[in-house]
XYZ file of C-alpha atoms in Angstrom:
730
model
C -41.004 -23.771 -14.803
C -37.598 -26.391 -14.041
C -37.223 -29.936 -15.502
C -35.318 -32.292 -13.252
C -33.299 -35.326 -14.751
C -31.216 -37.669 -14.032
C -28.003 -38.731 -14.856
C -24.384 -40.575 -13.928
C -21.757 -38.110 -14.381
C -19.622 -39.645 -17.334
C -16.652 -36.862 -17.683
C -15.357 -33.421 -16.489
C -15.123 -30.953 -19.073
C -14.680 -28.547 -15.656
C -13.767 -27.850 -11.802
C -13.676 -25.017 -9.706
C -12.657 -26.014 -6.664
C -12.810 -21.470 -4.845
C -16.698 -21.882 -6.654
C -17.548 -24.539 -7.345
C -18.343 -24.083 -10.746
C -18.838 -27.206 -13.296
C -19.043 -28.397 -16.983
C -20.226 -32.584 -16.776
C -20.942 -34.027 -19.156
C -24.123 -36.638 -17.817
C -25.404 -39.460 -18.624
C -29.553 -39.589 -18.608
C -31.950 -42.627 -19.048
C -34.598 -40.670 -22.391
C -37.264 -43.150 -22.715
C -35.182 -46.701 -23.348
C -32.418 -44.565 -24.406
C -29.066 -43.175 -22.800
C -28.661 -39.383 -23.858
C -24.913 -38.047 -22.806
C -25.969 -33.889 -22.360
C -24.172 -30.939 -21.545
C -24.861 -29.368 -17.731
C -24.107 -26.373 -16.341
C -23.426 -24.705 -12.349
C -22.280 -25.129 -9.383
C -21.603 -28.245 -8.064
C -19.159 -29.019 -4.799
C -15.643 -32.046 -5.636
C -18.117 -33.647 -8.882
C -16.652 -37.076 -9.367
C -17.554 -39.614 -12.403
C -19.813 -41.985 -11.681
C -22.095 -40.541 -9.049
C -25.928 -40.580 -9.319
C -27.636 -36.408 -9.350
C -30.855 -35.453 -9.264
C -31.080 -31.958 -11.205
C -33.262 -29.472 -12.053
C -32.969 -26.052 -14.436
C -33.300 -25.198 -17.766
C -32.620 -26.152 -20.937
C -30.332 -22.942 -22.621
C -28.441 -22.571 -25.985
C -25.084 -21.616 -25.800
C -23.550 -19.270 -28.592
C -20.537 -21.297 -29.358
C -21.201 -24.550 -27.246
C -24.913 -24.971 -28.271
C -27.524 -26.338 -25.686
C -26.872 -26.982 -21.793
C -28.541 -27.827 -18.936
C -28.277 -25.155 -16.519
C -28.717 -26.652 -12.967
C -30.359 -24.966 -10.841
C -30.150 -27.371 -7.537
C -29.280 -30.724 -7.875
C -28.909 -34.237 -4.701
C -26.158 -37.001 -5.081
C -27.918 -39.993 -5.693
C -26.562 -42.406 -3.536
C -26.578 -45.444 -5.725
C -28.580 -49.251 -4.322
C -26.750 -52.672 -6.046
C -24.050 -53.804 -5.468
C -22.037 -52.826 -9.233
C -23.682 -48.773 -8.732
C -22.146 -49.121 -5.219
C -18.298 -50.161 -6.773
C -18.179 -47.653 -9.649
C -19.471 -44.848 -6.885
C -17.014 -46.142 -5.114
C -13.690 -45.900 -6.986
C -15.252 -43.311 -9.123
C -11.949 -41.132 -6.911
C -15.312 -39.965 -4.360
C -12.925 -41.214 -2.005
C -9.373 -40.075 -2.096
C -6.600 -43.069 -2.449
C -9.301 -45.281 -2.713
C -9.396 -46.827 -5.881
C -11.806 -49.141 -8.713
C -10.071 -52.191 -7.275
C -10.391 -51.738 -4.099
C -13.359 -50.278 -3.907
C -14.599 -53.438 -5.485
C -12.602 -55.444 -2.413
C -15.012 -52.910 -0.464
C -18.125 -54.481 -2.240
C -16.503 -57.250 -2.499
C -16.519 -57.671 1.730
C -18.900 -55.279 3.382
C -21.675 -55.860 -0.754
C -24.964 -53.901 0.495
C -23.944 -52.979 3.798
C -20.489 -51.241 2.361
C -22.913 -47.545 3.188
C -23.712 -47.890 6.654
C -20.289 -49.176 7.031
C -18.442 -46.034 5.923
C -21.167 -44.481 7.972
C -20.975 -45.839 11.564
C -18.109 -48.459 11.986
C -15.663 -47.748 8.899
C -12.429 -49.535 11.560
C -13.951 -52.407 10.458
C -12.563 -51.691 6.671
C -9.152 -53.017 8.498
C -10.347 -56.193 7.342
C -9.645 -56.274 4.063
C -6.631 -56.273 1.765
C -4.496 -53.974 1.717
C -6.238 -51.265 3.955
C -4.199 -50.419 6.441
C -4.116 -47.964 10.104
C -3.146 -44.849 7.208
C -5.358 -45.980 4.349
C -7.933 -45.809 7.282
C -7.175 -41.851 8.282
C -7.681 -41.802 5.157
C -10.548 -43.071 3.697
C -12.534 -41.772 7.185
C -11.273 -38.398 6.556
C -12.235 -38.948 2.975
C -15.669 -39.676 2.863
C -16.476 -37.663 5.738
C -15.597 -34.377 3.675
C -18.185 -36.179 1.331
C -20.432 -36.800 3.756
C -20.390 -33.109 4.833
C -20.242 -31.665 1.085
C -23.464 -34.018 0.474
C -25.747 -32.216 4.102
C -24.788 -28.906 3.818
C -26.931 -28.900 -0.612
C -29.497 -30.897 1.164
C -29.258 -28.618 3.813
C -28.586 -25.017 2.160
C -31.460 -25.874 -0.758
C -33.458 -26.015 1.643
C -33.046 -23.165 2.473
C -32.869 -21.568 -1.151
C -29.682 -21.019 -1.328
C -27.475 -21.678 -3.695
C -24.510 -24.085 -4.754
C -23.080 -21.412 -5.391
C -22.901 -20.418 -1.316
C -22.524 -23.645 0.164
C -18.330 -23.494 -1.368
C -17.347 -21.106 -0.141
C -19.007 -22.105 3.156
C -17.201 -25.412 3.554
C -14.332 -23.728 2.438
C -14.439 -22.126 5.527
C -15.426 -25.023 8.106
C -14.880 -27.939 6.292
C -16.425 -30.668 7.093
C -18.317 -29.145 10.144
C -20.250 -26.554 8.359
C -23.243 -27.582 9.254
C -23.120 -28.212 12.752
C -21.376 -24.462 12.358
C -24.824 -23.449 9.933
C -26.822 -24.525 12.705
C -25.606 -23.354 15.779
C -24.786 -20.196 14.796
C -26.030 -19.319 10.984
C -24.581 -15.919 11.569
C -21.313 -16.948 11.396
C -22.005 -16.825 7.696
C -22.156 -12.988 7.823
C -19.097 -12.817 9.770
C -17.360 -15.930 9.116
C -17.561 -16.059 5.105
C -16.647 -13.636 2.662
C -18.964 -13.286 0.231
C -21.863 -13.039 2.829
C -24.370 -11.057 4.122
C -26.300 -10.288 6.952
C -29.147 -10.637 4.876
C -29.207 -13.901 3.574
C -27.371 -15.084 7.205
C -30.696 -13.801 9.051
C -32.739 -14.960 6.379
C -31.219 -18.500 7.268
C -31.958 -17.577 10.312
C -35.301 -16.977 10.518
C -36.326 -20.673 9.024
C -34.130 -21.751 11.467
C -36.428 -21.305 14.363
C -34.268 -17.920 15.522
C -35.553 -15.083 17.552
C -34.980 -11.760 16.130
C -33.686 -10.318 19.405
C -31.798 -13.299 19.608
C -28.104 -11.428 20.850
C -26.010 -13.727 18.115
C -28.427 -11.846 15.894
C -27.749 -8.076 17.008
C -24.213 -8.562 17.238
C -23.453 -9.933 14.258
C -25.939 -7.344 12.837
C -23.696 -4.715 14.355
C -20.605 -5.849 13.723
C -22.727 -5.814 9.809
C -22.295 -2.978 9.962
C -19.945 -1.830 10.643
C -18.210 -3.413 7.806
C -20.805 -1.323 6.307
C -18.477 1.295 7.364
C -15.979 -0.066 6.674
C -16.386 -0.303 2.837
C -17.452 2.982 2.759
C -14.193 4.249 2.926
C -14.452 5.245 6.846
C -11.660 3.458 10.179
C -14.836 3.959 12.274
C -18.758 4.623 12.832
C -19.338 7.135 14.872
C -21.540 5.208 18.376
C -24.299 7.015 17.589
C -24.786 6.908 14.146
C -23.883 2.294 14.408
C -26.693 2.735 16.956
C -29.162 4.414 14.413
C -28.600 2.588 11.376
C -28.070 -0.848 13.650
C -31.644 -0.184 14.989
C -33.368 0.172 11.370
C -32.340 -2.763 9.972
C -32.676 -4.654 12.843
C -35.724 -3.549 14.102
C -33.920 -3.569 18.069
C -34.203 -1.406 20.714
C -31.640 0.743 22.261
C -31.084 -1.200 25.422
C -30.659 -4.441 23.037
C -27.152 -2.876 21.482
C -25.819 -2.204 23.737
C -25.446 -4.792 25.687
C -24.117 -6.527 22.288
C -21.424 -3.530 21.726
C -20.515 -3.996 26.410
C -20.073 -8.041 24.851
C -18.420 -7.360 21.517
C -16.203 -4.979 22.582
C -15.181 -7.183 25.706
C -14.324 -10.148 23.643
C -12.042 -7.888 21.659
C -13.462 -7.579 17.925
C -14.633 -4.385 18.596
C -12.703 -1.194 20.191
C -15.342 2.221 21.460
C -13.252 5.007 21.620
C -13.704 8.485 23.557
C -15.058 10.891 20.344
C -12.763 13.257 21.457
C -10.664 15.802 18.581
C -11.358 14.812 15.178
C -10.445 16.599 11.421
C -13.341 14.891 8.928
C -15.871 14.117 12.728
C -18.593 16.774 14.471
C -20.208 14.017 15.469
C -19.327 14.042 19.238
C -20.253 10.339 20.222
C -17.658 7.986 21.161
C -15.765 6.039 18.246
C -16.692 2.110 17.462
C -13.777 0.800 15.385
C -13.419 -3.182 14.164
C -10.791 -4.055 16.009
C -8.573 -4.878 13.251
C -8.644 -1.380 12.299
C -8.127 0.809 15.171
C -4.697 -1.376 16.233
C -3.926 -0.690 12.595
C -4.467 3.384 13.115
C -2.740 3.282 16.202
C 0.542 1.355 15.132
C 0.439 3.519 12.079
C 0.952 6.818 14.426
C 3.413 4.794 16.902
C 5.437 3.738 13.474
C 5.700 6.686 11.835
C 6.858 8.854 14.576
C 9.228 6.299 15.325
C 10.783 6.682 11.702
C 10.672 10.290 12.468
C 12.482 10.197 15.732
C 15.695 8.245 13.833
C 18.516 10.786 12.056
C 18.043 12.317 8.885
C 19.097 9.601 5.270
C 21.245 12.727 5.566
C 23.274 15.447 6.765
C 26.182 17.432 5.188
C 26.573 20.532 4.314
C 27.548 19.325 0.587
C 24.223 18.542 -0.611
C 23.319 21.658 -1.636
C 26.622 21.234 -3.736
C 26.009 17.429 -4.785
C 22.392 18.158 -5.869
C 23.563 21.039 -8.024
C 26.002 17.863 -9.335
C 23.184 16.332 -10.430
C 20.896 18.597 -12.299
C 23.556 18.953 -14.282
C 23.837 14.598 -15.002
C 19.701 14.917 -15.531
C 19.824 17.906 -17.997
C 17.297 19.907 -15.998
C 17.361 22.414 -13.483
C 15.193 22.409 -10.495
C 13.229 25.206 -9.532
C 13.291 26.796 -5.881
C 10.895 24.960 -4.329
C 12.252 21.652 -6.075
C 15.183 22.214 -4.709
C 13.602 22.617 -1.782
C 11.865 19.703 -1.054
C 14.710 17.200 -2.653
C 17.031 18.404 -0.074
C 14.018 17.983 2.917
C 13.897 14.312 2.137
C 18.167 13.485 3.351
C 16.991 16.190 6.251
C 14.272 14.242 7.674
C 13.356 10.591 8.097
C 9.422 11.004 6.550
C 8.949 13.615 3.576
C 5.172 13.418 2.131
C 5.873 15.541 -1.548
C 2.219 17.037 -2.854
C 0.883 18.535 -5.491
C -1.346 18.429 -9.079
C -0.219 17.464 -12.186
C 2.581 19.951 -14.079
C 3.762 21.501 -10.618
C 7.090 18.184 -10.942
C 6.375 16.235 -8.217
C 8.456 13.283 -11.529
C 11.745 16.267 -11.825
C 11.245 16.008 -7.901
C 11.400 11.656 -7.953
C 14.041 11.484 -10.255
C 16.458 14.503 -8.097
C 16.215 12.146 -4.928
C 17.045 9.132 -6.831
C 19.773 9.957 -8.167
C 21.032 11.885 -5.592
C 20.473 8.598 -2.380
C 22.293 6.893 -5.529
C 24.858 8.886 -5.113
C 25.782 9.178 -1.548
C 25.616 5.263 -2.264
C 21.161 5.094 0.142
C 19.523 1.786 -1.679
C 16.808 3.179 -2.849
C 13.035 0.983 -4.026
C 10.255 2.318 -5.576
C 6.703 1.423 -5.228
C 2.653 2.216 -5.707
C -0.048 0.759 -5.093
C -1.480 -0.150 -8.201
C 0.277 -2.211 -10.650
C -0.110 0.966 -13.380
C 1.294 3.111 -10.993
C 3.822 1.383 -10.828
C 5.092 0.376 -14.531
C 4.539 4.315 -14.548
C 7.449 4.746 -12.792
C 9.574 1.897 -13.544
C 8.892 4.553 -16.878
C 9.493 7.542 -16.213
C 13.077 6.829 -13.009
C 14.129 4.579 -15.821
C 14.217 1.938 -12.106
C 11.871 -0.867 -11.223
C 9.067 -0.075 -9.040
C 6.142 -2.813 -7.460
C 3.603 -2.154 -6.698
C 3.239 -2.488 -2.456
C 1.330 -6.075 -2.589
C 4.555 -7.459 -4.529
C 7.158 -5.473 -2.850
C 6.230 -7.066 1.385
C 5.901 -10.345 -0.939
C 1.490 -10.515 -0.098
C 1.080 -14.540 -0.354
C -2.810 -14.303 -0.975
C -3.207 -17.957 0.280
C -1.972 -17.326 3.574
C -2.886 -13.595 3.796
C 0.793 -12.659 5.216
C 3.689 -10.583 3.987
C 6.739 -11.865 3.636
C 8.640 -8.919 5.347
C 7.398 -7.664 7.518
C 8.426 -6.081 11.595
C 10.385 -9.571 11.993
C 11.183 -9.830 8.081
C 12.044 -5.824 7.187
C 13.150 -4.320 3.880
C 16.756 -3.556 3.022
C 16.630 -0.513 2.271
C 17.908 3.244 2.987
C 14.758 4.653 1.733
C 11.752 3.657 0.077
C 9.894 6.259 -2.364
C 5.944 5.687 -2.863
C 3.888 6.378 -5.426
C 0.154 7.098 -5.345
C 0.448 7.633 -2.533
C -3.113 8.758 -1.679
C -4.810 5.226 -3.231
C -3.344 4.085 0.331
C -5.516 2.760 3.390
C -5.583 2.188 6.529
C -4.355 -1.225 6.620
C -2.116 -1.338 3.964
C -0.639 1.125 6.073
C 0.041 -0.744 8.345
C 1.974 -3.684 6.537
C 4.306 -0.925 4.923
C 5.630 0.610 7.882
C 5.931 -2.548 10.021
C 7.896 -3.313 7.374
C 10.631 -1.145 7.472
C 13.598 -0.985 9.023
C 14.376 1.990 12.144
C 17.057 4.167 9.361
C 14.615 3.003 6.835
C 13.922 6.475 5.097
C 10.344 7.322 3.109
C 9.236 9.870 0.950
C 5.366 9.525 -0.310
C 4.418 11.368 -3.147
C 0.915 11.764 -3.959
C -2.054 14.462 -5.518
C -3.869 14.941 -2.008
C -6.569 16.781 -4.539
C -7.608 13.057 -5.993
C -9.413 10.564 -4.631
C -9.347 8.547 -0.927
C -8.387 4.959 -0.512
C -10.744 2.788 -1.388
C -10.431 0.893 1.314
C -11.189 2.292 4.417
C -9.570 5.615 5.681
C -8.462 9.275 4.267
C -4.530 8.149 5.355
C -2.171 11.105 2.716
C -5.106 13.735 3.763
C -4.889 12.996 7.394
C -0.583 12.147 7.551
C -0.512 16.038 5.363
C -3.294 17.800 8.576
C -2.026 16.322 11.671
C 1.007 19.512 10.550
C 3.180 17.239 12.355
C 5.438 15.339 8.996
C 7.098 17.919 6.798
C 4.750 18.421 3.656
C 7.356 19.922 1.197
C 3.260 20.811 -1.690
C 4.391 21.999 -5.107
C 1.575 24.716 -6.271
C 4.197 26.353 -9.423
C 2.545 25.201 -12.333
C 5.873 25.056 -15.053
C 6.028 26.906 -18.004
C 5.507 23.601 -20.575
C 2.254 22.527 -18.541
C 0.945 25.542 -18.598
C 0.028 24.700 -22.287
C -1.959 21.500 -21.484
C -5.616 22.579 -21.203
C -5.272 18.709 -19.737
C -3.313 20.676 -16.893
C -4.612 23.952 -16.915
C -7.979 22.790 -16.193
C -7.357 19.873 -13.470
C -5.966 23.658 -11.371
C -9.248 25.201 -12.591
C -11.142 22.195 -11.654
C -9.610 22.345 -7.845
C -9.352 25.516 -6.647
C -13.793 25.483 -7.876
C -13.291 28.056 -10.637
C -14.502 27.104 -13.848
C -13.283 25.289 -16.899
C -11.344 26.731 -19.812
C -13.492 25.524 -23.233
C -13.509 25.411 -26.730
C -13.625 28.152 -28.784
C -15.085 25.882 -31.656
C -12.397 26.945 -33.877
C -10.378 24.291 -35.719
C -7.997 24.520 -34.025
C -7.306 21.261 -32.088
C -7.035 21.274 -28.374
C -6.788 19.395 -25.562
C -9.419 19.759 -23.472
C -13.155 19.267 -24.698
C -16.457 19.961 -22.888
C -19.740 18.858 -25.560
C -22.527 19.756 -24.343
C -25.552 17.482 -24.037
C -28.800 17.244 -21.781
C -30.216 14.121 -22.519
C -28.349 10.726 -21.476
C -29.653 8.649 -24.431
C -27.987 11.913 -26.689
C -25.106 11.410 -24.020
C -24.999 7.790 -25.048
C -25.138 7.841 -28.515
C -22.295 10.272 -28.090
C -19.418 9.180 -26.385
C -20.069 6.299 -29.137
C -19.372 8.595 -31.726
C -16.477 10.867 -29.793
C -14.802 6.943 -28.335
C -15.757 4.996 -32.150
C -15.124 7.543 -34.425
C -14.179 11.541 -33.915
C -10.903 10.617 -31.976
C -9.612 8.325 -34.409
C -10.620 10.708 -37.065
C -9.017 14.035 -35.363
C -6.876 13.140 -33.622
C -5.892 9.898 -35.194
C -5.785 7.428 -31.474
C -6.466 4.109 -31.590
C -9.910 3.675 -30.078
C -9.259 0.215 -28.313
C -5.821 1.231 -26.371
C -5.385 4.995 -26.662
C -9.377 5.696 -25.185
C -10.198 5.382 -22.090
C -13.867 5.940 -21.546
C -13.984 6.377 -17.598
C -17.881 7.518 -15.751
C -18.287 7.991 -12.658
C -20.773 5.287 -12.017
C -21.984 1.069 -12.636
C -25.501 1.552 -12.945
C -27.964 2.667 -15.297
C -27.252 4.339 -19.157
C -24.509 5.724 -18.859
C -22.504 3.487 -16.191
C -19.798 1.061 -16.135
C -22.333 -2.064 -17.521
C -25.121 -0.349 -20.185
C -21.205 1.500 -21.696
C -19.269 -1.950 -21.996
C -21.819 -3.836 -23.792
C -22.571 -1.253 -26.215
C -19.249 -0.211 -26.356
C -17.844 -3.351 -27.377
C -21.363 -3.833 -30.222
C -19.699 -1.238 -31.733
C -15.845 -2.458 -31.340
C -15.663 -5.549 -31.278
C -18.858 -7.144 -32.871
C -18.151 -11.051 -33.356
C -19.392 -13.760 -31.434
C -18.941 -14.513 -28.521
C -16.234 -16.750 -27.766
C -16.568 -16.974 -23.048
C -19.167 -16.212 -20.679
C -18.653 -15.241 -16.831
C -21.706 -14.637 -14.628
C -23.198 -11.989 -16.754
C -20.273 -11.411 -18.939
C -19.703 -12.391 -22.381
C -16.375 -11.984 -23.964
C -15.644 -12.055 -27.380
C -11.705 -12.749 -29.429
C -9.878 -8.541 -29.102
C -11.951 -7.227 -26.188
C -10.272 -4.809 -24.295
C -10.845 -6.248 -20.749
C -9.577 -4.674 -16.924
C -8.263 -7.027 -14.116
C -9.755 -6.228 -11.162
C -6.915 -8.433 -8.595
C -3.388 -8.327 -7.831
C -1.954 -11.733 -9.235
C 1.766 -12.699 -8.012
C 1.093 -15.687 -10.093
C 0.198 -14.575 -13.593
C 2.521 -11.275 -12.997
C -0.350 -9.372 -13.364
C -1.830 -6.369 -11.797
C -5.315 -4.059 -10.308
C -6.188 -1.893 -13.344
C -3.787 -3.537 -16.008
C -5.879 -3.519 -19.201
C -5.088 -6.020 -21.707
C -6.160 -7.351 -25.298
C -8.098 -10.914 -24.522
C -7.093 -12.559 -27.802
C -8.734 -16.441 -27.308
C -10.707 -18.334 -25.113
C -11.522 -22.785 -24.977
C -14.181 -24.591 -23.027
C -11.370 -27.886 -24.233
C -7.877 -26.209 -23.018
C -9.526 -24.434 -19.566
C -8.612 -21.751 -20.830
C -7.658 -17.487 -22.448
C -5.584 -16.208 -23.716
C -4.962 -11.413 -23.331
C -2.053 -10.243 -24.356
C -0.866 -7.518 -21.740
C 1.310 -4.571 -23.955
C 3.655 -6.666 -25.649
C 3.673 -9.802 -23.286
C 1.032 -12.847 -23.748
C -0.584 -14.170 -20.255
C -2.503 -17.489 -20.533
C -5.876 -17.774 -18.051
C -7.127 -21.342 -16.028
C -10.625 -20.843 -15.871
C -10.598 -20.254 -11.727
C -8.853 -17.226 -12.527
C -11.414 -15.931 -14.872
C -13.118 -14.272 -12.466
C -11.179 -11.830 -12.445
C -11.228 -9.943 -15.669
C -13.652 -7.683 -16.502
C -14.698 -5.531 -19.841
C -13.009 -2.689 -19.523
C -14.349 -0.758 -22.673
C -15.620 1.438 -19.778
C -14.009 1.034 -15.659
C -14.944 3.822 -13.102
C -12.925 7.138 -11.537
C -11.533 4.891 -8.714
C -10.804 1.853 -11.123
C -7.999 4.702 -12.847
C -6.673 5.550 -10.671
C -2.812 5.218 -10.946
C -3.350 5.108 -13.952
C -2.900 7.678 -17.170
C -4.465 7.283 -20.959
C -3.288 8.703 -23.738
C -7.295 9.934 -24.053
C -10.171 9.827 -21.027
C -13.709 10.333 -22.251
C -15.981 11.035 -18.977
C -20.041 11.496 -19.185
C -21.668 13.991 -17.023
C -25.502 13.610 -15.751
C -26.929 15.127 -12.803
C -28.627 11.686 -12.815
C -24.450 10.899 -10.821
C -25.373 13.696 -8.257
C -24.698 11.279 -5.618
C -21.182 11.179 -7.106
C -20.591 14.515 -8.338
C -17.969 15.589 -6.258
C -14.703 17.825 -7.280
C -12.151 15.343 -6.664
C -13.904 12.538 -8.558
C -13.827 15.302 -11.578
C -10.348 16.550 -10.851
C -9.321 12.125 -10.821
C -11.050 11.895 -14.762
C -9.403 14.448 -16.181
C -5.831 14.036 -15.213
C -6.009 10.355 -15.916
C -5.996 12.273 -20.103
C -2.104 12.749 -21.086
C -3.240 14.121 -24.700
C -6.492 14.790 -24.705
C -9.813 14.553 -21.864
C -13.102 14.842 -23.791
C -16.565 16.078 -20.596
C -19.494 15.150 -22.410
C -22.931 15.968 -20.263
C -24.449 19.172 -18.528
C -23.572 21.775 -17.198
C -25.799 21.671 -14.621
C -23.889 18.271 -13.548
C -20.411 19.863 -14.497
C -20.840 23.040 -12.173
C -22.351 20.616 -9.559
C -19.243 18.272 -9.267
C -17.010 21.482 -8.770
C -19.351 23.480 -6.534
C -18.733 20.442 -4.101
C -15.791 20.406 -2.590
C -16.391 18.912 0.793
C -16.135 14.893 -0.352
C -18.192 12.674 1.309
C -16.996 12.416 4.548
C -14.735 9.658 5.915
C -14.309 8.669 10.115
C -10.485 8.596 10.334
C -8.699 8.801 13.802
C -5.370 8.721 12.122
C -4.856 12.707 11.923
C -5.347 13.595 15.606
C -3.196 9.899 16.981
C -0.336 11.686 14.948
C -0.874 14.993 16.495
C -0.879 13.332 20.171
C 1.797 11.015 19.118
C 4.327 14.031 18.514
C 4.189 15.637 22.317
C 5.213 12.296 23.688
């Protein structure tokens, strides 16, 4: 049962402007005494001096002791003259300090709030307030008034203050009127708020289930769900069916909404045409932005191809011989052809599995380009992949976002069509991870004379975002592709490499013969989920360190197909944390508990901190007083403000998707039939190829067989392949 307390804010220990989370010291009355308590929860713009009525429960924090967990709250406007003066002078209103607040109260007394609400121009009668000061007071008071009214309104509709923070960031002082006029704007314009929440608000406000605003928002929601699953468009029949199930609407209503959205250019409807990934004959419904991106990708790729080759002279082959001598390795015939072809065209794809020499080709291309005085830039989609590229080439590689100078505040790229990159050649590794939007931005930033080399393994998982860029480009047959198939002798000694290729071809694994001889690939057969969990913990914490002398924290990475369940990332992280890093909790973020020494992963690019999605480090310390935490990434210490900590997650176990672009000395992976929806050949292949020195699969043979046999990755609805073919006819 919730407890109600009333108290004045004495201190704001911490406040996150992005999500509204705050830690406060409240001075509450208890019988005849005044008591200071620590209260935590989501409170928009808390100010010292404000009086709050808070509802919630007492909790016991392992490190910080007894705290009051706020579930909802309301601001109490003071009624006494003294209270009003303290309230206005608390910093609540920008530019209005204690002295000026005192003069306002002296002039208007109990009528001060009424003056602020209905006739603020009267403040000009107060000494020290001119027109500029008045404008600032008006704006700040309107903002505070808007926040307070929005909070009260949302609480009446059972919407938490965390949601209110996102709404206010989007609509500002107009938040309340925007939500009342069209609650579905919450789903279409506010990050992190779905259609279901918006629909609940709308129903409480009296909107009918057949309201056109509801139907249009519901269609956009379903289309967004398609994009979240990796699709660039949705077949119209499928879109209508899913929307009808969710909205309980008829075909006529949905058709009318599609037409209205198309007229407003929020979506684009195209004839089906030929789609390599689509057997559905219905029209294709695109979000307008993705439609534009896909169109521009096909146009810009063809424009790049039309330019003259990077270098076109007969001495390239002899120059390559000279480069080989400086690199101390000899290219195979297949590799040499791939290198030379890069200089014969402006767009080239190089693809192949592990051990086929993609890295060797990149090194040769780089040296040959530098010999020809071409300005070469190197990039990859993730920080880990860029770091690996730097290590293998000896030259700096950047993430694509850093290369294009992405600004998270404005969601724009500094390098674009109006300000292209100054380079003669761009080599992009791990190209299978590039989604439609990022590929569009990349191509916009290339000058017509730039040579683009896309390097990647097309058999790995496609991008997390919408699209199947590398596969579509290869399947279109309009861009030269060097597919490397030869596995070099040194790589043939690795069971990891050989099993990766056997998985890709649908063959059985080369397994350990049961002898004491150490190899780099093992399959440990376990059928029961509890046995798999126990085995993973034992293998990670004890057996690998003992037999292979690898550090379980730094060298061993557990990779799993799922987030939920007994052997999903969430539970595996809890279990492995208990074994590998027991101790007291120093930091809590939502449902996550962190300890000193924890293995953590950054899940978003943060260019201010110079840490990127997929970077793994060790949390060394955290301080509520200093409002920061310290994380070691390799040999570099990074100080996190509490506002950035939501981007850190435990990393004892990570998903296969999060492992893309990375390599680890040892990989341990569970495989069970309860993962049925994720048992795909390309997912298993991706996980296995993350291991550099050791891979251990733990699970059932049936699950392994299902994964290897399932060579049909999830269907992705994209039109790029056909667009490239059509563009090539022009």
